[in-house]
mmCIF file with all atom_site columns, C-alpha atoms in Angstrom:
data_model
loop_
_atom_site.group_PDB
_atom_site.id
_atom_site.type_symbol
_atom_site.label_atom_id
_atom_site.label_alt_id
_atom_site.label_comp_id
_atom_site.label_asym_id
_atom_site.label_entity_id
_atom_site.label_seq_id
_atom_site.pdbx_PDB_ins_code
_atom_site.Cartn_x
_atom_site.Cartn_y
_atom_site.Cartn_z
_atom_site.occupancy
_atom_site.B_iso_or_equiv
_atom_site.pdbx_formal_charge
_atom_site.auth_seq_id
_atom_site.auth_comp_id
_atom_site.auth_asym_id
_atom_site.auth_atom_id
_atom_site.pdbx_PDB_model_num
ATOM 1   C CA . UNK W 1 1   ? 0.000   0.000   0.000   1.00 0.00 ? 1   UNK W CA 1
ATOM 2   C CA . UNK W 1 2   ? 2.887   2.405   -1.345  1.00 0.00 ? 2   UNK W CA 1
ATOM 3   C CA . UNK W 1 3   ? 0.464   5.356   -1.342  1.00 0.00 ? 3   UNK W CA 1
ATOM 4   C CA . UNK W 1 4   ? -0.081  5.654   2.505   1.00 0.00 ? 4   UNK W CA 1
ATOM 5   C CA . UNK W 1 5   ? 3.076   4.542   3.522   1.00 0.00 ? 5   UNK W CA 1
ATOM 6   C CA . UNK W 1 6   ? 4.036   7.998   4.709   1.00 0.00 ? 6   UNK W CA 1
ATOM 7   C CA . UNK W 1 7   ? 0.686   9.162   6.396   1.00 0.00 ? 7   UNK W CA 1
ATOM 8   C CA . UNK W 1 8   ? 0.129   6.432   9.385   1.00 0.00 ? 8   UNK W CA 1
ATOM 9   C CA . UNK W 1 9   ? -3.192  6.612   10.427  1.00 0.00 ? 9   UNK W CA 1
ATOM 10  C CA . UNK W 1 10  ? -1.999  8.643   13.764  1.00 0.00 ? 10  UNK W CA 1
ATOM 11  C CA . UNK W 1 11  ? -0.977  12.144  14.148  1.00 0.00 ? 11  UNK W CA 1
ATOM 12  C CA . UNK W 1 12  ? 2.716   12.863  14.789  1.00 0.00 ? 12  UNK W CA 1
ATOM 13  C CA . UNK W 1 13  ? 4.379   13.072  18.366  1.00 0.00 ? 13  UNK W CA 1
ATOM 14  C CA . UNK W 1 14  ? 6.174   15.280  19.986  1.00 0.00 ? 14  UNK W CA 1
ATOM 15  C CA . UNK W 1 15  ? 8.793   15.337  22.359  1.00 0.00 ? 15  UNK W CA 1
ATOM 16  C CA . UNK W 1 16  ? 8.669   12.394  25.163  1.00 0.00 ? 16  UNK W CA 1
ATOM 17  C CA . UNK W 1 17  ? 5.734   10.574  23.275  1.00 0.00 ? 17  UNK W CA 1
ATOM 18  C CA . UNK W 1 18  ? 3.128   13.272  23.814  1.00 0.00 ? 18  UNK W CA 1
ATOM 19  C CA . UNK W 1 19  ? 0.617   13.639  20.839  1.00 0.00 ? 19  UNK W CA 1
ATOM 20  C CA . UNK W 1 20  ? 0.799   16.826  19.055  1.00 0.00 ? 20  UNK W CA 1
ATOM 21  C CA . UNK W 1 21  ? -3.179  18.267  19.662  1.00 0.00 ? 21  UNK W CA 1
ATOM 22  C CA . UNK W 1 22  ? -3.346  20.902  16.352  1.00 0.00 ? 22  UNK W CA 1
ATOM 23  C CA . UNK W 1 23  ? -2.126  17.785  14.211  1.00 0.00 ? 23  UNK W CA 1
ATOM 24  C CA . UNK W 1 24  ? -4.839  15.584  15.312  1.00 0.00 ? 24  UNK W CA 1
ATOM 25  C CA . UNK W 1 25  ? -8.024  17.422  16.445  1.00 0.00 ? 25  UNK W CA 1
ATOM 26  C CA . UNK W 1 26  ? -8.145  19.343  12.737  1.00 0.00 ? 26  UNK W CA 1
ATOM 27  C CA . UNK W 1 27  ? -11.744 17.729  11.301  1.00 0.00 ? 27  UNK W CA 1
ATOM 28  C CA . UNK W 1 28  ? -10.981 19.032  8.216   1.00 0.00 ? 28  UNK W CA 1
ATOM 29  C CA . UNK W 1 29  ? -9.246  16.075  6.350   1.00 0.00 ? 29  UNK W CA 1
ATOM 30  C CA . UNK W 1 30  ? -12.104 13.775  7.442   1.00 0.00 ? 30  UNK W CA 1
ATOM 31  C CA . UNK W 1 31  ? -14.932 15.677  6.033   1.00 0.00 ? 31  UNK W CA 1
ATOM 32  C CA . UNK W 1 32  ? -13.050 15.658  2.559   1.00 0.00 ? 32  UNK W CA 1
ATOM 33  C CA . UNK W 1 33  ? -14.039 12.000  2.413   1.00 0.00 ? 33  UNK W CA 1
ATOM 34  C CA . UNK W 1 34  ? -15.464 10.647  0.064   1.00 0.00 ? 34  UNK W CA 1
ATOM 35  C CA . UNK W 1 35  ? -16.479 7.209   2.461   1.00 0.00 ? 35  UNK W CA 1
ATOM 36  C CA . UNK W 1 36  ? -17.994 6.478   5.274   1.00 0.00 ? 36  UNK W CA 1
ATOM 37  C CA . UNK W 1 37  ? -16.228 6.311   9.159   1.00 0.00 ? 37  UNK W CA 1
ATOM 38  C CA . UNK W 1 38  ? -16.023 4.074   11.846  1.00 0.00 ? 38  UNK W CA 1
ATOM 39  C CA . UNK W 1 39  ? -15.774 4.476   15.178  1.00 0.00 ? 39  UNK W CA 1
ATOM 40  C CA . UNK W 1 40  ? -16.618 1.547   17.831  1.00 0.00 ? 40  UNK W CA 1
ATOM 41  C CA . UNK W 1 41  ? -20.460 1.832   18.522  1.00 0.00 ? 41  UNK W CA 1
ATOM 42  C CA . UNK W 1 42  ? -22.701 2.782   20.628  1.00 0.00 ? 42  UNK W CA 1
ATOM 43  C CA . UNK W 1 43  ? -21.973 0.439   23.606  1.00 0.00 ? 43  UNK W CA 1
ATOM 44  C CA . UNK W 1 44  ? -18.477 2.164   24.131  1.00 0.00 ? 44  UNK W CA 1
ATOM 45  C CA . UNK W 1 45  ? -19.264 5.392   26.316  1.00 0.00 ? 45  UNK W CA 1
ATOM 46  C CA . UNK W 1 46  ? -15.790 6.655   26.852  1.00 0.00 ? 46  UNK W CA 1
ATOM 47  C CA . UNK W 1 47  ? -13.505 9.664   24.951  1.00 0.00 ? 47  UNK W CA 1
ATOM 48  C CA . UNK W 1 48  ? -13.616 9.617   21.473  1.00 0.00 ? 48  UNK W CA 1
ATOM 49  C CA . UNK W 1 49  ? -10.958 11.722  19.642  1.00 0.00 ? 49  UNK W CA 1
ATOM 50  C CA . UNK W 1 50  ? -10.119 12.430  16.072  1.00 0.00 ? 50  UNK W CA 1
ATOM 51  C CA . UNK W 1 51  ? -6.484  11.264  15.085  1.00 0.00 ? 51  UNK W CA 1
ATOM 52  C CA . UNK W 1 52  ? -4.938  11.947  11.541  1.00 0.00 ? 52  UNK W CA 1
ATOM 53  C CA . UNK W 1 53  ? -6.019  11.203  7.912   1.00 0.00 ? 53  UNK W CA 1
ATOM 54  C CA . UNK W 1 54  ? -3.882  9.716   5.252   1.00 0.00 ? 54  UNK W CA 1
ATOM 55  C CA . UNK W 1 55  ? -4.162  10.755  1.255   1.00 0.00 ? 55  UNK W CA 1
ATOM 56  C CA . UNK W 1 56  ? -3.216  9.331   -2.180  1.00 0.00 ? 56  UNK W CA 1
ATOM 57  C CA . UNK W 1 57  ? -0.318  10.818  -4.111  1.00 0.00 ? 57  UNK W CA 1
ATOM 58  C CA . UNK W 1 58  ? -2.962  13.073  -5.951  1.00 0.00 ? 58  UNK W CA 1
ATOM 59  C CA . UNK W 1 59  ? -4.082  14.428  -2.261  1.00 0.00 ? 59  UNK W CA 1
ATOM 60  C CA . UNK W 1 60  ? -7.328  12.068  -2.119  1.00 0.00 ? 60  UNK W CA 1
ATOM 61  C CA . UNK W 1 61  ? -8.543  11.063  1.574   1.00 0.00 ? 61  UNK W CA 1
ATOM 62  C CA . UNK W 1 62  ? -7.593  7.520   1.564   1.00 0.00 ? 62  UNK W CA 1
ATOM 63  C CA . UNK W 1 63  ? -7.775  6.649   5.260   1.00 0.00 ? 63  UNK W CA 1
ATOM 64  C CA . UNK W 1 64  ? -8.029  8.106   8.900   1.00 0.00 ? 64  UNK W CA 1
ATOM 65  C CA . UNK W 1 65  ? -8.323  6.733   12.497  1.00 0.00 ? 65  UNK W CA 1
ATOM 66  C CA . UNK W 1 66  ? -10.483 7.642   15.443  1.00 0.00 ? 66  UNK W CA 1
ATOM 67  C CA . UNK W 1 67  ? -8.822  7.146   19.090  1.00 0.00 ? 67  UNK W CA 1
ATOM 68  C CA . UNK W 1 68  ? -11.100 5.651   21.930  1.00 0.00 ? 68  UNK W CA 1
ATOM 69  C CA . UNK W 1 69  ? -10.989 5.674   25.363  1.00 0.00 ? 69  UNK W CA 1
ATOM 70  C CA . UNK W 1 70  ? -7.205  6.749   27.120  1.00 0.00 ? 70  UNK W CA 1
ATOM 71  C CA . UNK W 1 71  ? -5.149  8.900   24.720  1.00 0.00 ? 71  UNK W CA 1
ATOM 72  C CA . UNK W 1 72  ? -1.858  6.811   24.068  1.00 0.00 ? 72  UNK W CA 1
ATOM 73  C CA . UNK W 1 73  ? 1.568   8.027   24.591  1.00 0.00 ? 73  UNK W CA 1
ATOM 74  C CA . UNK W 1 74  ? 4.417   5.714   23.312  1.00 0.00 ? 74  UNK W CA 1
ATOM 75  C CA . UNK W 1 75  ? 4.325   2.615   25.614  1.00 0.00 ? 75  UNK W CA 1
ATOM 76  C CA . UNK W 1 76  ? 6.827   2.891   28.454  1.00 0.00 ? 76  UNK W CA 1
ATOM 77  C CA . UNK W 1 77  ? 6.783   0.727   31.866  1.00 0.00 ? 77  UNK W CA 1
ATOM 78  C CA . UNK W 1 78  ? 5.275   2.839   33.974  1.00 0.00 ? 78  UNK W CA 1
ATOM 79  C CA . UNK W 1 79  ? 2.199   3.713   31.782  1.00 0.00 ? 79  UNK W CA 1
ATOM 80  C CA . UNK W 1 80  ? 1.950   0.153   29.901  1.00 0.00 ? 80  UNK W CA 1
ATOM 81  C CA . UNK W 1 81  ? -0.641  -1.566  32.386  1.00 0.00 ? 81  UNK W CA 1
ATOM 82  C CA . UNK W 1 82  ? -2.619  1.835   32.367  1.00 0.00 ? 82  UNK W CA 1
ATOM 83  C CA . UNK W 1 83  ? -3.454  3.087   29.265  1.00 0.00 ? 83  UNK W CA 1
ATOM 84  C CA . UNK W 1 84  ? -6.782  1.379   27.767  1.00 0.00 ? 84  UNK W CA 1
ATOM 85  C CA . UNK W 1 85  ? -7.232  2.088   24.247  1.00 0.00 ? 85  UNK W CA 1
ATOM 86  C CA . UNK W 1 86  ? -8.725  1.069   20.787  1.00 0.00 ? 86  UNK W CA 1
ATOM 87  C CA . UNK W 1 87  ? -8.173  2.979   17.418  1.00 0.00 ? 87  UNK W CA 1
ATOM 88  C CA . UNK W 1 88  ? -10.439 2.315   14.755  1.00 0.00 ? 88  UNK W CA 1
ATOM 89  C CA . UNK W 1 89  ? -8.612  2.527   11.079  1.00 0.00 ? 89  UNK W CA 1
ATOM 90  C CA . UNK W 1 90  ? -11.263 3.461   7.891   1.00 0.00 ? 90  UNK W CA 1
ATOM 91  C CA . UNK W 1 91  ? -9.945  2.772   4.544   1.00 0.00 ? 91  UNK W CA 1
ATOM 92  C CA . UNK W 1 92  ? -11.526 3.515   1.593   1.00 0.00 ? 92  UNK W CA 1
ATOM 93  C CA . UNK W 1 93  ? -11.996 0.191   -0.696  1.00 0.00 ? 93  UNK W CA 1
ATOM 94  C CA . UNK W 1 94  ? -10.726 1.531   -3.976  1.00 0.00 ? 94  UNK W CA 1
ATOM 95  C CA . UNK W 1 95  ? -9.269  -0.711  -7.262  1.00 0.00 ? 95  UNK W CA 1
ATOM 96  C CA . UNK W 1 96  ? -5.824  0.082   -8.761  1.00 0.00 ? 96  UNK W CA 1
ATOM 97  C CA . UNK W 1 97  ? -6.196  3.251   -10.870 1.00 0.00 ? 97  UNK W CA 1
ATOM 98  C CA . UNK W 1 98  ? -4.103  5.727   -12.360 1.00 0.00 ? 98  UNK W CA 1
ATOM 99  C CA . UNK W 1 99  ? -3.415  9.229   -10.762 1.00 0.00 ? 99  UNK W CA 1
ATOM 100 C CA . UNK W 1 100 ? -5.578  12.360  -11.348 1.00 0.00 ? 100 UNK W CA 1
ATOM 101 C CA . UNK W 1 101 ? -2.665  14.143  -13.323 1.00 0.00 ? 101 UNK W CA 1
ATOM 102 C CA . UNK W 1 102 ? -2.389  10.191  -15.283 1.00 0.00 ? 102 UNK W CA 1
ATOM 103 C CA . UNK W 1 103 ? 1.974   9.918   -14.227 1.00 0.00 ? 103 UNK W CA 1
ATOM 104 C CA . UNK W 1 104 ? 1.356   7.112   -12.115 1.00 0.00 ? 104 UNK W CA 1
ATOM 105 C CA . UNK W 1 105 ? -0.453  4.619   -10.784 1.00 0.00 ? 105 UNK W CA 1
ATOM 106 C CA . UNK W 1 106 ? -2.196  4.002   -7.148  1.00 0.00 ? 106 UNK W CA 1
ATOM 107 C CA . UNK W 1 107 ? -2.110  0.298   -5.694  1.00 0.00 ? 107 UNK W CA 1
ATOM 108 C CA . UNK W 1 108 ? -5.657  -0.502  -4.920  1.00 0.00 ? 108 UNK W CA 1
ATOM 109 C CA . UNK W 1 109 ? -6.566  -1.011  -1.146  1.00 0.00 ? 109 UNK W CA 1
ATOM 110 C CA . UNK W 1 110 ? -8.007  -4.154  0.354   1.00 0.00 ? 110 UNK W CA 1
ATOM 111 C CA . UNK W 1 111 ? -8.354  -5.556  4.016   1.00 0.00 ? 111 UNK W CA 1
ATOM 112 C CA . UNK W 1 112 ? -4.420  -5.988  3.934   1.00 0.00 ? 112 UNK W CA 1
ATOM 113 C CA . UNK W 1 113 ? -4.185  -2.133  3.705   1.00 0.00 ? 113 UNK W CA 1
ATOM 114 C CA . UNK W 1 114 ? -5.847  -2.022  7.108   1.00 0.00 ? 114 UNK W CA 1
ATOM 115 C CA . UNK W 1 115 ? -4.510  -4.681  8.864   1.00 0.00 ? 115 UNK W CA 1
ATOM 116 C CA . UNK W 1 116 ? -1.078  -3.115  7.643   1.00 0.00 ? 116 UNK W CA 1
ATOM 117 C CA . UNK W 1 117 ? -2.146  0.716   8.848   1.00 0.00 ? 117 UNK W CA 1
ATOM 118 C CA . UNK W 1 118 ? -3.362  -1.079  12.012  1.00 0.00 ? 118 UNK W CA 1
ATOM 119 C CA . UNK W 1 119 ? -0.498  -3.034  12.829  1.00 0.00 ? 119 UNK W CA 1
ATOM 120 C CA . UNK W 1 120 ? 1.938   -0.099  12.060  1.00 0.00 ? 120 UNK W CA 1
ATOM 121 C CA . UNK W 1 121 ? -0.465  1.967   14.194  1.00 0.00 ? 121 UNK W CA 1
ATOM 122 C CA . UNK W 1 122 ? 0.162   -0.084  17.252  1.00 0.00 ? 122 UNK W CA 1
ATOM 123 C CA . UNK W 1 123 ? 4.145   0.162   16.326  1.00 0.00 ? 123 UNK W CA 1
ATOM 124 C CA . UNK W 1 124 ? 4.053   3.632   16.995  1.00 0.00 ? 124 UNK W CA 1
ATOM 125 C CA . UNK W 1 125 ? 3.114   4.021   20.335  1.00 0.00 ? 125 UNK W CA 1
ATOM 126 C CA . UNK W 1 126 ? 5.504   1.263   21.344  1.00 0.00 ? 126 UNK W CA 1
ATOM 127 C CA . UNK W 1 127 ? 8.822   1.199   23.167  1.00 0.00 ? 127 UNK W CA 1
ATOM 128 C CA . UNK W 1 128 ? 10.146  -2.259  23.953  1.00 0.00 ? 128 UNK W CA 1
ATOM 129 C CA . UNK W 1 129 ? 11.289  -2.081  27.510  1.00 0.00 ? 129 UNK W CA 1
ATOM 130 C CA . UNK W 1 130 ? 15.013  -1.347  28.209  1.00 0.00 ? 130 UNK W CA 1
ATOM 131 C CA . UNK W 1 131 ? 15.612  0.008   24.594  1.00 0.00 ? 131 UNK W CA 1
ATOM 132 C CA . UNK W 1 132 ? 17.964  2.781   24.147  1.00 0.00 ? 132 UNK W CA 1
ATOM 133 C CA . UNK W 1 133 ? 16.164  5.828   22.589  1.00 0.00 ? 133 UNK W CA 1
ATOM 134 C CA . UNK W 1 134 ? 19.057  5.599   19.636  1.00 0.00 ? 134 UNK W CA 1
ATOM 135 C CA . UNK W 1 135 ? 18.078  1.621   18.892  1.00 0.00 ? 135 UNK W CA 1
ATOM 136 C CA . UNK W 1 136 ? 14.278  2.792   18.255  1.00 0.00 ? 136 UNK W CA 1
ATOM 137 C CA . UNK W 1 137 ? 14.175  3.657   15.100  1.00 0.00 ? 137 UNK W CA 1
ATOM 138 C CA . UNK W 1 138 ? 15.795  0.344   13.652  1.00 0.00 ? 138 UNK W CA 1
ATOM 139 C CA . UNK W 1 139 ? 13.467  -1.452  15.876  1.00 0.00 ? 139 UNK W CA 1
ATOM 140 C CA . UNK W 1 140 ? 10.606  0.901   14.195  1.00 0.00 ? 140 UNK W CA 1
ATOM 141 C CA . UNK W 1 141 ? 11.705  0.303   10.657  1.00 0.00 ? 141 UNK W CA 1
ATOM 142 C CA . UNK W 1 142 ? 12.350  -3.413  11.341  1.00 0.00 ? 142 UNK W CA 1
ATOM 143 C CA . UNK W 1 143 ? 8.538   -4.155  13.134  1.00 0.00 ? 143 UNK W CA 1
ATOM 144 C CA . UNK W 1 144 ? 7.152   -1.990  10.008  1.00 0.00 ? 144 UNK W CA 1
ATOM 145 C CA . UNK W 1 145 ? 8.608   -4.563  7.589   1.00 0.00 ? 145 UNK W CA 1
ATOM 146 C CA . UNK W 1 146 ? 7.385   -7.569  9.349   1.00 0.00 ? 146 UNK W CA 1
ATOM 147 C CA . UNK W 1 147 ? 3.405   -6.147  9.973   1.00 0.00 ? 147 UNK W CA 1
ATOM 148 C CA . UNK W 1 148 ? 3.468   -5.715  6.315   1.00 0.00 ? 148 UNK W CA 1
ATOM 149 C CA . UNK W 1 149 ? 4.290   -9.047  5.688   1.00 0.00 ? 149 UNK W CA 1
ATOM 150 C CA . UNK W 1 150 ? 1.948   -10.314 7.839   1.00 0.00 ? 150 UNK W CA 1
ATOM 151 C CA . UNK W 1 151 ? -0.673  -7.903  6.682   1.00 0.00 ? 151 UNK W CA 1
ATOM 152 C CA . UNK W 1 152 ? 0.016   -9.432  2.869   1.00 0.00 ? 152 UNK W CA 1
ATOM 153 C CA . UNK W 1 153 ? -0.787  -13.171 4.646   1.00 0.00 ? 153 UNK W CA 1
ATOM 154 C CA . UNK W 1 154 ? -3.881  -13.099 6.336   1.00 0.00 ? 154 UNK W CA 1
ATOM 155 C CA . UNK W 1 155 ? -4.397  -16.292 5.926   1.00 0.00 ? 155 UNK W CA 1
ATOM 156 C CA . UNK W 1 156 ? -1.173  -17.560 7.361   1.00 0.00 ? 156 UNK W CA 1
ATOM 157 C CA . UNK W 1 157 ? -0.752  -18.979 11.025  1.00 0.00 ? 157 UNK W CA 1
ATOM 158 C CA . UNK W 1 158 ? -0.363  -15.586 13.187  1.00 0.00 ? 158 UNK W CA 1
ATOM 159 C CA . UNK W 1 159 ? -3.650  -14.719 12.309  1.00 0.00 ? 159 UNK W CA 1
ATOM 160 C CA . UNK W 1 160 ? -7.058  -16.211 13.520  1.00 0.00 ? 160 UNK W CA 1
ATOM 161 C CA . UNK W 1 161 ? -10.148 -15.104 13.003  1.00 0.00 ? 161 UNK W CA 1
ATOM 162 C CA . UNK W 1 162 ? -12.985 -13.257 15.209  1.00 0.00 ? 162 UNK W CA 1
ATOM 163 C CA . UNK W 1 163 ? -16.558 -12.468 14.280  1.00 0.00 ? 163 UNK W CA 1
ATOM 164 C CA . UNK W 1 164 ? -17.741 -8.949  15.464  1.00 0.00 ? 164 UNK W CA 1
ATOM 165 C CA . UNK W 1 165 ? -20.901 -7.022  15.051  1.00 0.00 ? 165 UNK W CA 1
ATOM 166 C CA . UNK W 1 166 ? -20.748 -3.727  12.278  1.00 0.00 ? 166 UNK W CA 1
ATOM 167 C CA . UNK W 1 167 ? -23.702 -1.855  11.678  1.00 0.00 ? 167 UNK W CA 1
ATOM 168 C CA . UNK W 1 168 ? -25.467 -4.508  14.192  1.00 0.00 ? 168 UNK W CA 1
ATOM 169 C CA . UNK W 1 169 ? -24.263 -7.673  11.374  1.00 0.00 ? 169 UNK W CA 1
ATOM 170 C CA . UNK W 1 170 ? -21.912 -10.421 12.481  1.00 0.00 ? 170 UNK W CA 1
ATOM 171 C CA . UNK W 1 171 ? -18.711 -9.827  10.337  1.00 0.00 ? 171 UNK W CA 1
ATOM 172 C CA . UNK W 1 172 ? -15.634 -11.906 10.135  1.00 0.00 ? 172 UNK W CA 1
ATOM 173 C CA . UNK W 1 173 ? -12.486 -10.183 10.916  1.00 0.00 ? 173 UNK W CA 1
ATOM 174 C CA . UNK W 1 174 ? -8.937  -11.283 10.998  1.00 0.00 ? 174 UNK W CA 1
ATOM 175 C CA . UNK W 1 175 ? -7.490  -10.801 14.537  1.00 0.00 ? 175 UNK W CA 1
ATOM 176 C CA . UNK W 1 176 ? -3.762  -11.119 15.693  1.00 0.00 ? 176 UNK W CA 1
ATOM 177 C CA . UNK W 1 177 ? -2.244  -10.455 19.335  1.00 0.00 ? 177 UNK W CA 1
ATOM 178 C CA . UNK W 1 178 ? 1.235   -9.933  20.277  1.00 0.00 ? 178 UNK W CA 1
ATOM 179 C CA . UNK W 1 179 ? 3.182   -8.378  23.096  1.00 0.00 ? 179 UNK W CA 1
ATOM 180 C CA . UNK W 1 180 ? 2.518   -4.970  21.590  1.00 0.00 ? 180 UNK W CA 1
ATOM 181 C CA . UNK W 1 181 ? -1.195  -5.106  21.781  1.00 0.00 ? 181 UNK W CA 1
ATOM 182 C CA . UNK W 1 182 ? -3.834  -6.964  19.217  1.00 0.00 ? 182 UNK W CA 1
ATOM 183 C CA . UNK W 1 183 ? -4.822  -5.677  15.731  1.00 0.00 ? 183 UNK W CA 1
ATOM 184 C CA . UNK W 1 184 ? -7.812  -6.830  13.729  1.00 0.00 ? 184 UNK W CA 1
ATOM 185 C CA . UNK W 1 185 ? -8.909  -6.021  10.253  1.00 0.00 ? 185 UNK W CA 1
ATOM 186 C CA . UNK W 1 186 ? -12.016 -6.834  7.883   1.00 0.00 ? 186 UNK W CA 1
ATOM 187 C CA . UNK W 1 187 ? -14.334 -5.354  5.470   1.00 0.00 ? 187 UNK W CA 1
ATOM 188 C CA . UNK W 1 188 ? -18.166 -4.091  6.155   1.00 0.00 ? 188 UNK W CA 1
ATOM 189 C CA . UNK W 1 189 ? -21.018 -3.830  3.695   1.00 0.00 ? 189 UNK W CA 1
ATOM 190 C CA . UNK W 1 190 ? -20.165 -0.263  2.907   1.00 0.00 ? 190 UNK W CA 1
ATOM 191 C CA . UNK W 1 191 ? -17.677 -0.748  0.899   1.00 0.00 ? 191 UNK W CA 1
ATOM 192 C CA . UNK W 1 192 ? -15.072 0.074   3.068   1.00 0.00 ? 192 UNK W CA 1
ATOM 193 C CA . UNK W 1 193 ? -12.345 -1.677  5.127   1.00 0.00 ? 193 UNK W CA 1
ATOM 194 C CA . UNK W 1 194 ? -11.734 -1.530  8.803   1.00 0.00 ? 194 UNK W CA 1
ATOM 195 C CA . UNK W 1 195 ? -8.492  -2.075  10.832  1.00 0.00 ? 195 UNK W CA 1
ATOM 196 C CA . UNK W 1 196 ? -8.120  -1.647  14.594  1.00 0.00 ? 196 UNK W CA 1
ATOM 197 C CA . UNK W 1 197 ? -5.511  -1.664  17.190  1.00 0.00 ? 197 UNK W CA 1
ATOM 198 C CA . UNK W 1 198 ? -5.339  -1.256  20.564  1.00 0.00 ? 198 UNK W CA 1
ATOM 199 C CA . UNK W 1 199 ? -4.161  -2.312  24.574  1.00 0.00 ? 199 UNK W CA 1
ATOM 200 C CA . UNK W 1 200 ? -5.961  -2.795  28.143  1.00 0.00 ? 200 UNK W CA 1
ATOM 201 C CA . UNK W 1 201 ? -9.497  -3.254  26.229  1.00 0.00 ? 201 UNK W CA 1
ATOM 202 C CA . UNK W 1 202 ? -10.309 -6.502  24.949  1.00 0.00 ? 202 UNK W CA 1
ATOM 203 C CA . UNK W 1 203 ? -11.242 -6.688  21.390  1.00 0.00 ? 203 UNK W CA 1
ATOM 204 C CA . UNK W 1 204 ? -13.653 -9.720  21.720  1.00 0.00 ? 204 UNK W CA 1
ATOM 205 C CA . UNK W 1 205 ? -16.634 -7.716  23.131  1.00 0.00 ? 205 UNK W CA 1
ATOM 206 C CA . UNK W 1 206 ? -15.804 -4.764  20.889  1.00 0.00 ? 206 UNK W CA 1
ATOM 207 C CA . UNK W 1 207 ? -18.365 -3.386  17.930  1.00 0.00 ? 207 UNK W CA 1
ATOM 208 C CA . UNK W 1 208 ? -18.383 -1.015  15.088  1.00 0.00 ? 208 UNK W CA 1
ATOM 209 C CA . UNK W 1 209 ? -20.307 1.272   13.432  1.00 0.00 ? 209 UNK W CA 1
ATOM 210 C CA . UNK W 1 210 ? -20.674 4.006   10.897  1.00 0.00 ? 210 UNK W CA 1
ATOM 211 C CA . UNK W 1 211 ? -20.223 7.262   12.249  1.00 0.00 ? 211 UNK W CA 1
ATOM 212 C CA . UNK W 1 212 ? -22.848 9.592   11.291  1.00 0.00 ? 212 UNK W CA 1
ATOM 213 C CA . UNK W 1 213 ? -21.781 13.076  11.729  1.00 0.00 ? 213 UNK W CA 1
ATOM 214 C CA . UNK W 1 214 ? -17.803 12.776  11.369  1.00 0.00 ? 214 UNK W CA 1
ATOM 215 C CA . UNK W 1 215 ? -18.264 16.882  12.539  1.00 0.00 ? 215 UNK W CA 1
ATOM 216 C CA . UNK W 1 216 ? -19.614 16.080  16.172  1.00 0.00 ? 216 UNK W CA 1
ATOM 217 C CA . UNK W 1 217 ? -15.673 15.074  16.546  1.00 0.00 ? 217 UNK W CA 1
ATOM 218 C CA . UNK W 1 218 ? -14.288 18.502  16.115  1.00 0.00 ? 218 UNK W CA 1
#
């Protein structure tokens, strides 16, 4: 998914792990959409915030993420046990196509695509214990690499699946845990797939639905 490679579905942070506010709270980017959102439904009752969109080469909206329930810094020892959180990934189902000026050509997206944003989504509010600050960003770049490849085999052993409710309707998604957290990803009748990540909330009672007025988020 060489088009959203550079625009993670989070917003950027700042010094010490701290999220940068202005570069996640603008709702701008998300009512440029063209698709639906998702957010978890109506049975969570916690925070809700608005994270970052991602865009095509031509500047289409191609993805974004919505943050639920504790904000997340990057995980350190102290807050690891903490922080309870879920981020729910949108990304728009589109074929492969050629760009609006017609020099190049965008990969088409598919449930890969968001268990890839999801998985590198979880990376980045990660910090193995005991890691030196200068060792992160091989360990980053490294972890990136291998939740793509498992993103491109969802059918291979690391992944099993879990059926959860969208829009009220049992859908199957494809769910993998690890030390980092969990990440699941699947596809709802909209015509758009969905990717989440999270820690310190189970993702077996979780639900999703489309978010009706993207705007109440601002």
């Amino acid at each position: 998914m060489e088009t959203t490679s550079q625009a993670v579905a989070q917003a950027p942070a700042a010094e010490g792990g701290q999220q940068v506010p202005s570069a996640r709270r603008t709702v701008d980017g998300y009512l440029l959409a063209p698709f639906p959102w998702y957010g978890l439904d109506e049975a969570f009752t916690g925070p809700r915030w608005l994270m970052q969109v991602g865009t095509t080469a031509d500047g289409a909206v191609e993805h974004g993420s919505i943050g639920h329930g504790d904000e997340p810094s990057v995980r350190h020892e102290a807050t690891e046990d903490r922080e309870k959180f879920a981020v729910v990934v949108t990304v728009a189902a589109s074929p492969s196509r050629r760009s609006a000026d017609g020099t190049g050509l965008l990969e088409a997206t598919s449930v890969s695509s968001a268990a890839w944003l999801a998985g590198v989504g979880l990376l980045s509010f990660t910090w193995p214990g005991q890691m030196d600050h200068s060792l992160r960003d091989d360990w980053l770049e490294q972890q990136t690499e291998t939740a793509w490849a498992l993103a491109d085999d969802l059918a291979g052993s690391e992944w099993s699946t879990l059926s959860l409710p969208v829009d009220g309707v049992p859908t199957p998604f494809h769910y993998r845990e690890s030390e980092f957290g969990w990440v699941l990803a699947g596809t709802t009748q909209q015509g758009v797939h969905v990717g989440a990540y999270g820690r310190g909330m189970s993702a077996y009672g979780l639900g999703f639905a489309e978010i009706k007025d993207i705007g109440e988020y601002a």
